Short mmCIF file of C-alpha atoms and ligand atoms in Angstrom, two decimals:
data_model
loop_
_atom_site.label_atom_id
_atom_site.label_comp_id
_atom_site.label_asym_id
_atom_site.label_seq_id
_atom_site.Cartn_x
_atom_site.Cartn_y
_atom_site.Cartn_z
CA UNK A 1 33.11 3.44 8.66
CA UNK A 2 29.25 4.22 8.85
CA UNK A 3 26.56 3.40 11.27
CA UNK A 4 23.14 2.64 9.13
CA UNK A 5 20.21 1.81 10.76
CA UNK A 6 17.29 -0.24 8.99
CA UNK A 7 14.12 0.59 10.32
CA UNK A 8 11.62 -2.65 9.92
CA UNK A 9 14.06 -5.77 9.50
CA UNK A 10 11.32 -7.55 6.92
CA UNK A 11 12.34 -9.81 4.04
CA UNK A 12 13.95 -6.39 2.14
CA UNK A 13 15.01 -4.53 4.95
CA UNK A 14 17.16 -7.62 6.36
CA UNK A 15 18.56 -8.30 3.08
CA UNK A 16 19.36 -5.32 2.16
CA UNK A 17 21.28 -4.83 5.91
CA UNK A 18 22.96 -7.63 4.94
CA UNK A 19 24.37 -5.96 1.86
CA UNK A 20 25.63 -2.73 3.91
CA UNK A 21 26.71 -5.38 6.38
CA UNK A 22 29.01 -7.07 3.47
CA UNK A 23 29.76 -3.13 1.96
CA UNK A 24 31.65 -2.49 5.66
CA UNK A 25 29.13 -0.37 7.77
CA UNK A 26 27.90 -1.21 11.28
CA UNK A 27 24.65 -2.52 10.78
CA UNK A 28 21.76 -1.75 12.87
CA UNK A 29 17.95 -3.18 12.49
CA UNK A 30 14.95 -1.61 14.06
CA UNK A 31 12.24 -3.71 14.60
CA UNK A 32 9.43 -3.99 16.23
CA UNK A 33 8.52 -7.70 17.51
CA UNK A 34 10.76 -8.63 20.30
CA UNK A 35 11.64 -12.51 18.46
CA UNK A 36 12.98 -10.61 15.72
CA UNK A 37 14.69 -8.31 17.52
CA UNK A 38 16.44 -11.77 19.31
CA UNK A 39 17.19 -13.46 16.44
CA UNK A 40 19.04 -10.88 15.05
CA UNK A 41 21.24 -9.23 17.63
CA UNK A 42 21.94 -13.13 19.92
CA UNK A 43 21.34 -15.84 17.16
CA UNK A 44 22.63 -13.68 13.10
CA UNK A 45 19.44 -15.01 12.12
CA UNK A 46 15.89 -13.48 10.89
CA UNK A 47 13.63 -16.67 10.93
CA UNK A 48 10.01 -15.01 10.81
CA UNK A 49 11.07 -12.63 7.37
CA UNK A 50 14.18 -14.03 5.96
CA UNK A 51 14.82 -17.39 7.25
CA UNK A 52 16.84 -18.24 3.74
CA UNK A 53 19.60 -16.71 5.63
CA UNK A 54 21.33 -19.16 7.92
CA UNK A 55 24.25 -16.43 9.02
CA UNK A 56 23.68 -13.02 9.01
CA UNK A 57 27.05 -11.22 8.95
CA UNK A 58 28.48 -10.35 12.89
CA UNK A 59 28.80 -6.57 12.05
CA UNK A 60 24.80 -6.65 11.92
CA UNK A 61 23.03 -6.18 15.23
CA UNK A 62 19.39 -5.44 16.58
CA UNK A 63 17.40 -3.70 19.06
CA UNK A 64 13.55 -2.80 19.36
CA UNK A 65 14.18 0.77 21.33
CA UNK A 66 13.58 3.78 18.73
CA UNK A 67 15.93 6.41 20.36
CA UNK A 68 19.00 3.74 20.61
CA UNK A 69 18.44 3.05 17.31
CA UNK A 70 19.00 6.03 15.42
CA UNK A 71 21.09 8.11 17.94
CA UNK A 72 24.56 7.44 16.17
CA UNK A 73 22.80 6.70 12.88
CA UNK A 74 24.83 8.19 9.32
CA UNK A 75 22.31 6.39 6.75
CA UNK A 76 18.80 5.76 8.32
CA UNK A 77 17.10 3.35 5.91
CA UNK A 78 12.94 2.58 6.22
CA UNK A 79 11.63 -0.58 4.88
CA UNK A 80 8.27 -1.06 6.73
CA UNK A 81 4.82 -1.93 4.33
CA UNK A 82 4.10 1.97 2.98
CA UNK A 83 0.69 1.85 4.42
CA UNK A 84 2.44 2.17 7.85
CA UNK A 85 5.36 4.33 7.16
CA UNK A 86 3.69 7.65 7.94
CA UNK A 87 2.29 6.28 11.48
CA UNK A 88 5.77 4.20 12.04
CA UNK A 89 7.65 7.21 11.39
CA UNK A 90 6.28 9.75 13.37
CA UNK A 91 7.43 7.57 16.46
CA UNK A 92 10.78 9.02 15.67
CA UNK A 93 10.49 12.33 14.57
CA UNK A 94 12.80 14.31 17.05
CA UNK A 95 15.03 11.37 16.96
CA UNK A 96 17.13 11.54 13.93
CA UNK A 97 20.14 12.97 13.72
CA UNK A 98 20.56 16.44 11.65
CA UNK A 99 22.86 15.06 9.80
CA UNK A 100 22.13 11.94 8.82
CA UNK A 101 20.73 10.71 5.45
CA UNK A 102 17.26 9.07 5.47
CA UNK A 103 16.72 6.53 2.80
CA UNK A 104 13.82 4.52 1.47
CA UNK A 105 13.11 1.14 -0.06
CA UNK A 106 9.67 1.03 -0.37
CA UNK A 107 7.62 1.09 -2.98
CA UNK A 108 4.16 2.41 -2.56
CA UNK A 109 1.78 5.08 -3.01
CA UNK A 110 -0.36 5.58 0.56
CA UNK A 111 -4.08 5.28 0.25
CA UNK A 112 -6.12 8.00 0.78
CA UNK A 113 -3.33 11.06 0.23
CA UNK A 114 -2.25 9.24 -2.81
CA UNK A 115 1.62 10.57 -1.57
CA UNK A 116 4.71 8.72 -2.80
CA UNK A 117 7.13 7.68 0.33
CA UNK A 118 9.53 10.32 -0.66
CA UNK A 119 6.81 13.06 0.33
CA UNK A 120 4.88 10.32 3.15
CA UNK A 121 9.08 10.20 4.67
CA UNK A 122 9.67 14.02 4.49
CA UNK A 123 6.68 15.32 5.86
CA UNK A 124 7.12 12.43 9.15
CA UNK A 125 9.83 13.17 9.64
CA UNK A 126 10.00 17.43 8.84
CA UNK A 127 12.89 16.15 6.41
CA UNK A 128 14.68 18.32 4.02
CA UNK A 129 14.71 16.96 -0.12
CA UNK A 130 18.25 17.07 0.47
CA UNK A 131 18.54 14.38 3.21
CA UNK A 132 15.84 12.05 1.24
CA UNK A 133 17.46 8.99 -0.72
CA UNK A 134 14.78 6.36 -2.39
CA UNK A 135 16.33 3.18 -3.36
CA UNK A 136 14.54 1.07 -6.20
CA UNK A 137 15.59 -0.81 -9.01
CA UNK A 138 15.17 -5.41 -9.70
CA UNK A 139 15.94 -6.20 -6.19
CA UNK A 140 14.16 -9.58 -5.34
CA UNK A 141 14.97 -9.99 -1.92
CA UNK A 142 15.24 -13.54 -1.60
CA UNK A 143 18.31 -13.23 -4.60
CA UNK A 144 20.26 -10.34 -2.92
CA UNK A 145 19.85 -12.58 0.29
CA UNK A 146 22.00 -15.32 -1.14
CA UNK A 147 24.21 -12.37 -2.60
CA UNK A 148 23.21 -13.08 -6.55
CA UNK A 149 25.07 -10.32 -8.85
CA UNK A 150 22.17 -7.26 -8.90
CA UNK A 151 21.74 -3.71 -9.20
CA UNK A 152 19.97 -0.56 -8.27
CA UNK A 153 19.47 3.23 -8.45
CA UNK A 154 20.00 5.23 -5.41
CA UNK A 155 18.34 9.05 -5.95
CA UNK A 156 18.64 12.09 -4.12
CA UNK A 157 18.17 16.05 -4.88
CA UNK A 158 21.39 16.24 -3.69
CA UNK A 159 23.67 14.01 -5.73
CA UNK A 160 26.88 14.04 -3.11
CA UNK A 161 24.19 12.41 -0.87
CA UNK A 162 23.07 10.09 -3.36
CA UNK A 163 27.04 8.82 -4.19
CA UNK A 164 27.22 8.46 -0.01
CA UNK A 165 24.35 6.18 0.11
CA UNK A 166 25.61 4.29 -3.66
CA UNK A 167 28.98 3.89 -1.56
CA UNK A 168 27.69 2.62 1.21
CA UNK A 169 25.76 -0.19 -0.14
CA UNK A 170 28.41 -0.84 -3.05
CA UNK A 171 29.83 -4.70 -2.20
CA UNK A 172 31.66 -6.95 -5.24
CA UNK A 173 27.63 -8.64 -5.81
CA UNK A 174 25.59 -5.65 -5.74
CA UNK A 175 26.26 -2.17 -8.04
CA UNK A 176 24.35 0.87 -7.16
CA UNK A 177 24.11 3.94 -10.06
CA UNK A 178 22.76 7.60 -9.19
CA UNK A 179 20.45 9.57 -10.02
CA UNK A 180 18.48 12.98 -8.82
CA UNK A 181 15.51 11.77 -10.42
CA UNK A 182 13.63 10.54 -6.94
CA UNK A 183 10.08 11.35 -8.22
CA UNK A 184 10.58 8.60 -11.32
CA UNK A 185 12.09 6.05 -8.76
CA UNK A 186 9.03 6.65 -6.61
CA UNK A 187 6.98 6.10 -9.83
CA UNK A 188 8.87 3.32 -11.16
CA UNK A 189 8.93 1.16 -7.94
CA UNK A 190 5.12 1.86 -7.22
CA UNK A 191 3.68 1.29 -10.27
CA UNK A 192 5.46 -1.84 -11.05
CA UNK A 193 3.60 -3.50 -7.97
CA UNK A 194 0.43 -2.73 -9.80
CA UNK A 195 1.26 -4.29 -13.46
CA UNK A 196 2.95 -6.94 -11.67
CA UNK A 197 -0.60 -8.33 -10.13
CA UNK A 198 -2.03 -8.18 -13.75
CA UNK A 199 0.57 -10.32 -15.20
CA UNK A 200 0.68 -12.24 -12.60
CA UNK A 201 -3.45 -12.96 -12.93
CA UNK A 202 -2.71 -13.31 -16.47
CA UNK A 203 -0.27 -16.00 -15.77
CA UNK A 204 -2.24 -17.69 -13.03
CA UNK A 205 -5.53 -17.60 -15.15
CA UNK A 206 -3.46 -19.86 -18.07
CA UNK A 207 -2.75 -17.06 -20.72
CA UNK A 208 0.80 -16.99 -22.52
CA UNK A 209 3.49 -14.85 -23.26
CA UNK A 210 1.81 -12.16 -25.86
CA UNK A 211 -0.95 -11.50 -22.70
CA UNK A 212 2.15 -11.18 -20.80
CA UNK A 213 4.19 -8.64 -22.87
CA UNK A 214 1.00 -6.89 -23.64
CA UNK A 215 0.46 -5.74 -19.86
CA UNK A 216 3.62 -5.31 -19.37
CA UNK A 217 4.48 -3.08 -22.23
CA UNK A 218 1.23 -1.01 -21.53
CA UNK A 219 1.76 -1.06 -18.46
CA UNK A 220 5.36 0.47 -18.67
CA UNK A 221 3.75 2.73 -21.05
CA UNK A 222 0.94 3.97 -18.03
CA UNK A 223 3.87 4.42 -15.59
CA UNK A 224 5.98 6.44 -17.62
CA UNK A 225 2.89 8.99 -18.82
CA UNK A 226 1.97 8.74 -14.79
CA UNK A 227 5.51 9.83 -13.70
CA UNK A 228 6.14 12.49 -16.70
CA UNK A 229 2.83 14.33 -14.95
CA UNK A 230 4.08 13.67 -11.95
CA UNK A 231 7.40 15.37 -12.99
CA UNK A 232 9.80 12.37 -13.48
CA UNK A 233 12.48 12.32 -15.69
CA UNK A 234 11.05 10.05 -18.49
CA UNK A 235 14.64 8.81 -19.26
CA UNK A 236 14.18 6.86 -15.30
CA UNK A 237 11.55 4.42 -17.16
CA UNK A 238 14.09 3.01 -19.79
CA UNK A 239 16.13 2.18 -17.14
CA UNK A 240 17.09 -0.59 -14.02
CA UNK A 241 13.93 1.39 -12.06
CA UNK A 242 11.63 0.99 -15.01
CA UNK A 243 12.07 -1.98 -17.46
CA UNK A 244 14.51 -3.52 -15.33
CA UNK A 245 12.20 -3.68 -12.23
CA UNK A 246 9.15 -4.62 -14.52
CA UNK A 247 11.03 -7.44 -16.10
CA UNK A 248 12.08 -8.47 -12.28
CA UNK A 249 8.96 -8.56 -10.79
CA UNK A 250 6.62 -9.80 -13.99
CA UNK A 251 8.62 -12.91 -14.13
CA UNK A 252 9.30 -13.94 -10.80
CA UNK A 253 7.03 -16.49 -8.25
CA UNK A 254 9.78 -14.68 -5.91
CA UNK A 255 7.91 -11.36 -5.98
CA UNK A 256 4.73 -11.29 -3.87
CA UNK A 257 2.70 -9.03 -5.88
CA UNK A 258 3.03 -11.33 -8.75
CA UNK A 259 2.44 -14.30 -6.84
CA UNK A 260 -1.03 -12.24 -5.13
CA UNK A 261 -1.83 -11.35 -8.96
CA UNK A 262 -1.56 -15.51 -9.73
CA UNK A 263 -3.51 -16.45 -6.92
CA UNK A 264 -6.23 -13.87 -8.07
CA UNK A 265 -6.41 -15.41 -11.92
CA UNK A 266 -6.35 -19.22 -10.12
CA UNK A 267 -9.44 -18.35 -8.93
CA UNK A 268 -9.35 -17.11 -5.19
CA UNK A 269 -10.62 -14.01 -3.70
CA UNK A 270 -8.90 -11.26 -2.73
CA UNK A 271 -9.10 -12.20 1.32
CA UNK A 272 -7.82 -15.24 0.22
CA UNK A 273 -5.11 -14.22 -1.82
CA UNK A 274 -4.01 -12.06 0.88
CA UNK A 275 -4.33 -14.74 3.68
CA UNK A 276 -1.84 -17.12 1.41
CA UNK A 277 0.77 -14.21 0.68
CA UNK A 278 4.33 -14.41 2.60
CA UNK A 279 4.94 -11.10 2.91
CA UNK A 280 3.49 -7.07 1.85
CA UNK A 281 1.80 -6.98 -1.79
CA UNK A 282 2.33 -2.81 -1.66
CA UNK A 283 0.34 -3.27 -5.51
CA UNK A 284 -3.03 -3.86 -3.79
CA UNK A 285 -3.00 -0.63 -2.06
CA UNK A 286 -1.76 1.29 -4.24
CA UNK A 287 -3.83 0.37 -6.91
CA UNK A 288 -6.46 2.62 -5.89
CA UNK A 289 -4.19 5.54 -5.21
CA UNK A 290 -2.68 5.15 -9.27
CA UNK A 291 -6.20 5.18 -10.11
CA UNK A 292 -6.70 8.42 -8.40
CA UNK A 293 -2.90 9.76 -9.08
CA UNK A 294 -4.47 9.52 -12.86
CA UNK A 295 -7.50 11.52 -12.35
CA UNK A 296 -5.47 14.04 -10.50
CA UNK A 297 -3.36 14.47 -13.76
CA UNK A 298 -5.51 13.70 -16.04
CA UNK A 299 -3.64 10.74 -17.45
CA UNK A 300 -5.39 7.78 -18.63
CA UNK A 301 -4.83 4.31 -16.27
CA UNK A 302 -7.02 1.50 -18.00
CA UNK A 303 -4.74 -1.15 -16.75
CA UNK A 304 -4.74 0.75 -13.05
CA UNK A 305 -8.60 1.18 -13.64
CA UNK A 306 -8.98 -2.75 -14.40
CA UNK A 307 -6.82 -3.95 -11.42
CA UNK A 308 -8.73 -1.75 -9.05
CA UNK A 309 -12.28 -3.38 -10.61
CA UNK A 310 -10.65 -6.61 -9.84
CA UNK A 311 -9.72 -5.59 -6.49
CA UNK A 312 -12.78 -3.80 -5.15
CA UNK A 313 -15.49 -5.53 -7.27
CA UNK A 314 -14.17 -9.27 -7.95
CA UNK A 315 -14.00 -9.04 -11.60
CA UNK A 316 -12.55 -11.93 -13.23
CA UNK A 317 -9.28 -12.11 -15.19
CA UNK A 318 -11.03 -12.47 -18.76
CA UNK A 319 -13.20 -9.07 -17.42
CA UNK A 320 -9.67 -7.37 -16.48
CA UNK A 321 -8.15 -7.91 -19.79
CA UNK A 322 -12.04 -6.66 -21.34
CA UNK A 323 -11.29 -3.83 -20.13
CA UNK A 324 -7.91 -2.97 -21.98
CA UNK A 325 -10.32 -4.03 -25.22
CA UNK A 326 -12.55 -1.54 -25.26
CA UNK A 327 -13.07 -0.76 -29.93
CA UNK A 328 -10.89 2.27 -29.79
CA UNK A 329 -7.89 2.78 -32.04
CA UNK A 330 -5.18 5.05 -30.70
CA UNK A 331 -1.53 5.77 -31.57
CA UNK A 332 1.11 3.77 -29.44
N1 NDP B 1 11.02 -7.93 -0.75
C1 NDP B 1 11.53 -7.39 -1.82
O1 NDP B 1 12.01 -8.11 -2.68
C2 NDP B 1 11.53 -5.92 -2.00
C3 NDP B 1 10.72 -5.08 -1.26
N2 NDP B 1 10.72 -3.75 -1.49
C4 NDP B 1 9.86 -2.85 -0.74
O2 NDP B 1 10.36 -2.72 0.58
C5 NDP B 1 9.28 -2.52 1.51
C6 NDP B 1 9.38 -3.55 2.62
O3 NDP B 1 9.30 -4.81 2.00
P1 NDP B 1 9.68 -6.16 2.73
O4 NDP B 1 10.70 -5.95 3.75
O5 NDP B 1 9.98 -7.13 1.69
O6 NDP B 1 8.26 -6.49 3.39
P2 NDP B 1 7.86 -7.56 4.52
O7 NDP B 1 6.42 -7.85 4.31
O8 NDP B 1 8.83 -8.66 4.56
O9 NDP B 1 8.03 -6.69 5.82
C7 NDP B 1 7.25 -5.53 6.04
C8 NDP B 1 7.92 -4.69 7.10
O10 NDP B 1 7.05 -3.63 7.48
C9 NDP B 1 6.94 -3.63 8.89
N3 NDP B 1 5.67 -3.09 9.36
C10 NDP B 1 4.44 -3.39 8.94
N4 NDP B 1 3.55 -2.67 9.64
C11 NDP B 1 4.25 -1.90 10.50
C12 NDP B 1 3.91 -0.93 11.49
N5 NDP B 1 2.65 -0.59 11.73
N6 NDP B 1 4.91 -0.33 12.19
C13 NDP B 1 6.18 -0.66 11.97
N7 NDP B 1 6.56 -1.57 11.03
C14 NDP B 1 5.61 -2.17 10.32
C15 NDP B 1 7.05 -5.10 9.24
O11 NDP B 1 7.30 -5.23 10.61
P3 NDP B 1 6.93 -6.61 11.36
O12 NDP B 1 7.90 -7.61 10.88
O13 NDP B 1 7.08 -6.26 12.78
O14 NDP B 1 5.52 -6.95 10.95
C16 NDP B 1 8.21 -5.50 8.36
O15 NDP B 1 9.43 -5.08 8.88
C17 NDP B 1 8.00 -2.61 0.69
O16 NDP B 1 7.56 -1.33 0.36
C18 NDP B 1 8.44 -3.35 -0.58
O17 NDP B 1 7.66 -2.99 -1.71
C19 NDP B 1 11.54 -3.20 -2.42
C20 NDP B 1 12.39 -3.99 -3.15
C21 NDP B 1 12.45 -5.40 -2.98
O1 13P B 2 10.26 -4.85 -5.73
C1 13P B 2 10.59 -6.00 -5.82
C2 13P B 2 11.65 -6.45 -6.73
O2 13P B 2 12.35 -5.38 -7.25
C3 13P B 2 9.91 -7.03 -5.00
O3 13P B 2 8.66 -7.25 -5.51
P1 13P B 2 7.51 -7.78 -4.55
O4 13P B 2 7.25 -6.70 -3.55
O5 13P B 2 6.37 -8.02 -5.48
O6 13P B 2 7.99 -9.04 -3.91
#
């Protein structure tokens, strides 16, 4: 049997500690507000982030003190909004044990140091690549919550540490594959935030499916020249992590950044998108941070580049899309 801890018991976080619940481990969330903390470890229930489940399973338990957490921890799993991951973290570096695997589910790229959370975890923590797992493929939470069949992609340098963390969150609803390619799953989850708001504006401003397909296709097309620089494997972009994440998120009112994206092309403002959003849109971020992670490489981001006008100046959704229209002819 192995203890996992989940550091930040959000809508993901729970979920997903419900799924190494179900796999067999002893189940441990971290969080920081004391009713969530309650609900959890006295009532099997997560009403503030995940109230769709009624039951969470009995081997699942809470507490809100960092050492207690992590002291007999195998798996150490961090699902808190990226933005705070490098300040959450540092609370418990000199906590974790050598041993133990650290894992993460989020997708972002932090502002500012334009880092991925592979590098923002590591350098927290003063983790080895070796005891770094990301997590990322079509994982909705609200569908793994109610235990709908899904899959993801569990990487690691070290692929005996990858298969550990694969095993441990393999249950008869949810399949995980492995990979060593951790920089494209860092690319892959990230970047998908950000095409998902354009689509999602696209779809809230009225336009069809060719708009639709168009982002998204260009879009995967941005990622995968973005995380080839970057050094991903480009073969990680075909796959669940890529197109299988893009198609997840692009089509779903269940994924906040495309929900944030529709309330943008409806017509509301960015302060107001975010005060109607249930839950972390890690795309608005990280827009800026793509934008910069293409100047750093020198690899063109016009749908990045458009998103980020809409973000920081207001533009509308017809001005996005403008902006992918600009007279030149190039190759696919
Ligand atoms: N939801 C989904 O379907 C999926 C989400 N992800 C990724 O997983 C990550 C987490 O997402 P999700 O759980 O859904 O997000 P939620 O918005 O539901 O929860 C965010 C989590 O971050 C925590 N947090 C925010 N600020 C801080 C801070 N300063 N210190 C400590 N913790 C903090 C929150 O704690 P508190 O509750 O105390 O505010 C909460 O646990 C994101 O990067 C997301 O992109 C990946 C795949 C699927
Ligand atoms: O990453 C996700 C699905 O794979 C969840 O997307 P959102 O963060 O947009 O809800």
């Amino acid at each position: 049997m192995t203890n996992v801890t989940v550091l930040g018991a959000g809508a993901w976080g729970t979920a997903f500690g419900q799924v190494l619940a179900d796999a067999g481990n002893d189940v441990t969330m971290w969080a920081i507000e004391p009713e969530i903390v309650e609900g959890i470890r006295d009532h099997h229930h997560n009403g503030v982030r995940l109230p769709v489940v009624e039951e969470l399973p009995h081997n699942m338990t809470a507490t809100g003190d960092r050492a207690e957490a992590v002291k007999n921890a195998d798996i150490i799993v961090v699902a808190i909004a990226a933005q705070f991951a490098r300040v959450a973290l540092a609370e418990f570096k000199g906590l974790i044990p050598q041993d133990a695997i650290v894992v993460s589910l989020m997708k972002g790229i932090e502002r500012n140091t334009n880092k991925r959370m592979d590098e923002v975890v590591c350098e927290s923590l003063g983790l080895d690549a070796e005891h770094f797992a990301a997590v990322s493929g079509p994982n909705l939470s609200k569908e793994i919550a109610t235990r709908q069949p899904a899959a993801t992609v569990v990487g690691c340098a070290n692929l005996d540490n990858a298969e550990k963390v694969a095993r441990a969150c393999t249950t008869d609803y949810f399949k995980a594959f492995i990979t060593t390619d951790v920089i494209g799953l860092e690319m892959c989850g990230s970047l998908k935030n950000v095409v998902a708001l354009a689509v999602g504006m696209a779809r809230g401003a009225g336009y069809g499916e060719n708009t639709a397909a168009m982002i998204e296709t260009r879009g995967l097309a941005e990622l995968t020249a973005l995380g080839e620089a970057a050094g991903a494997d480009p073969k990680t972009f075909a796959g669940l992590a890529g197109v299988g994440d893009l198609i997840a998120t692009c089509g779903s009112p269940l994924s906040r950044n495309y929900t944030f994206g529709a309330n943008l092309g409806k017509g509301l403002s960015r302060d107001e998108a975010a005060k109607v959003s249930n839950g972390v849109a890690e795309g608005v971020p990280t827009t800026a941070a793509v934008v910069a992670l293409g100047k750093q490489y020198g690899v063109p981001t016009p749908l990045a580049c458009a998103m980020n006008r809409v973000l920081e100046e207001g533009i509308s959704c017809a001005d996005m899309l403008a902006q992918l229209f600009d007279g030149t002819i190039t190759a696919e």
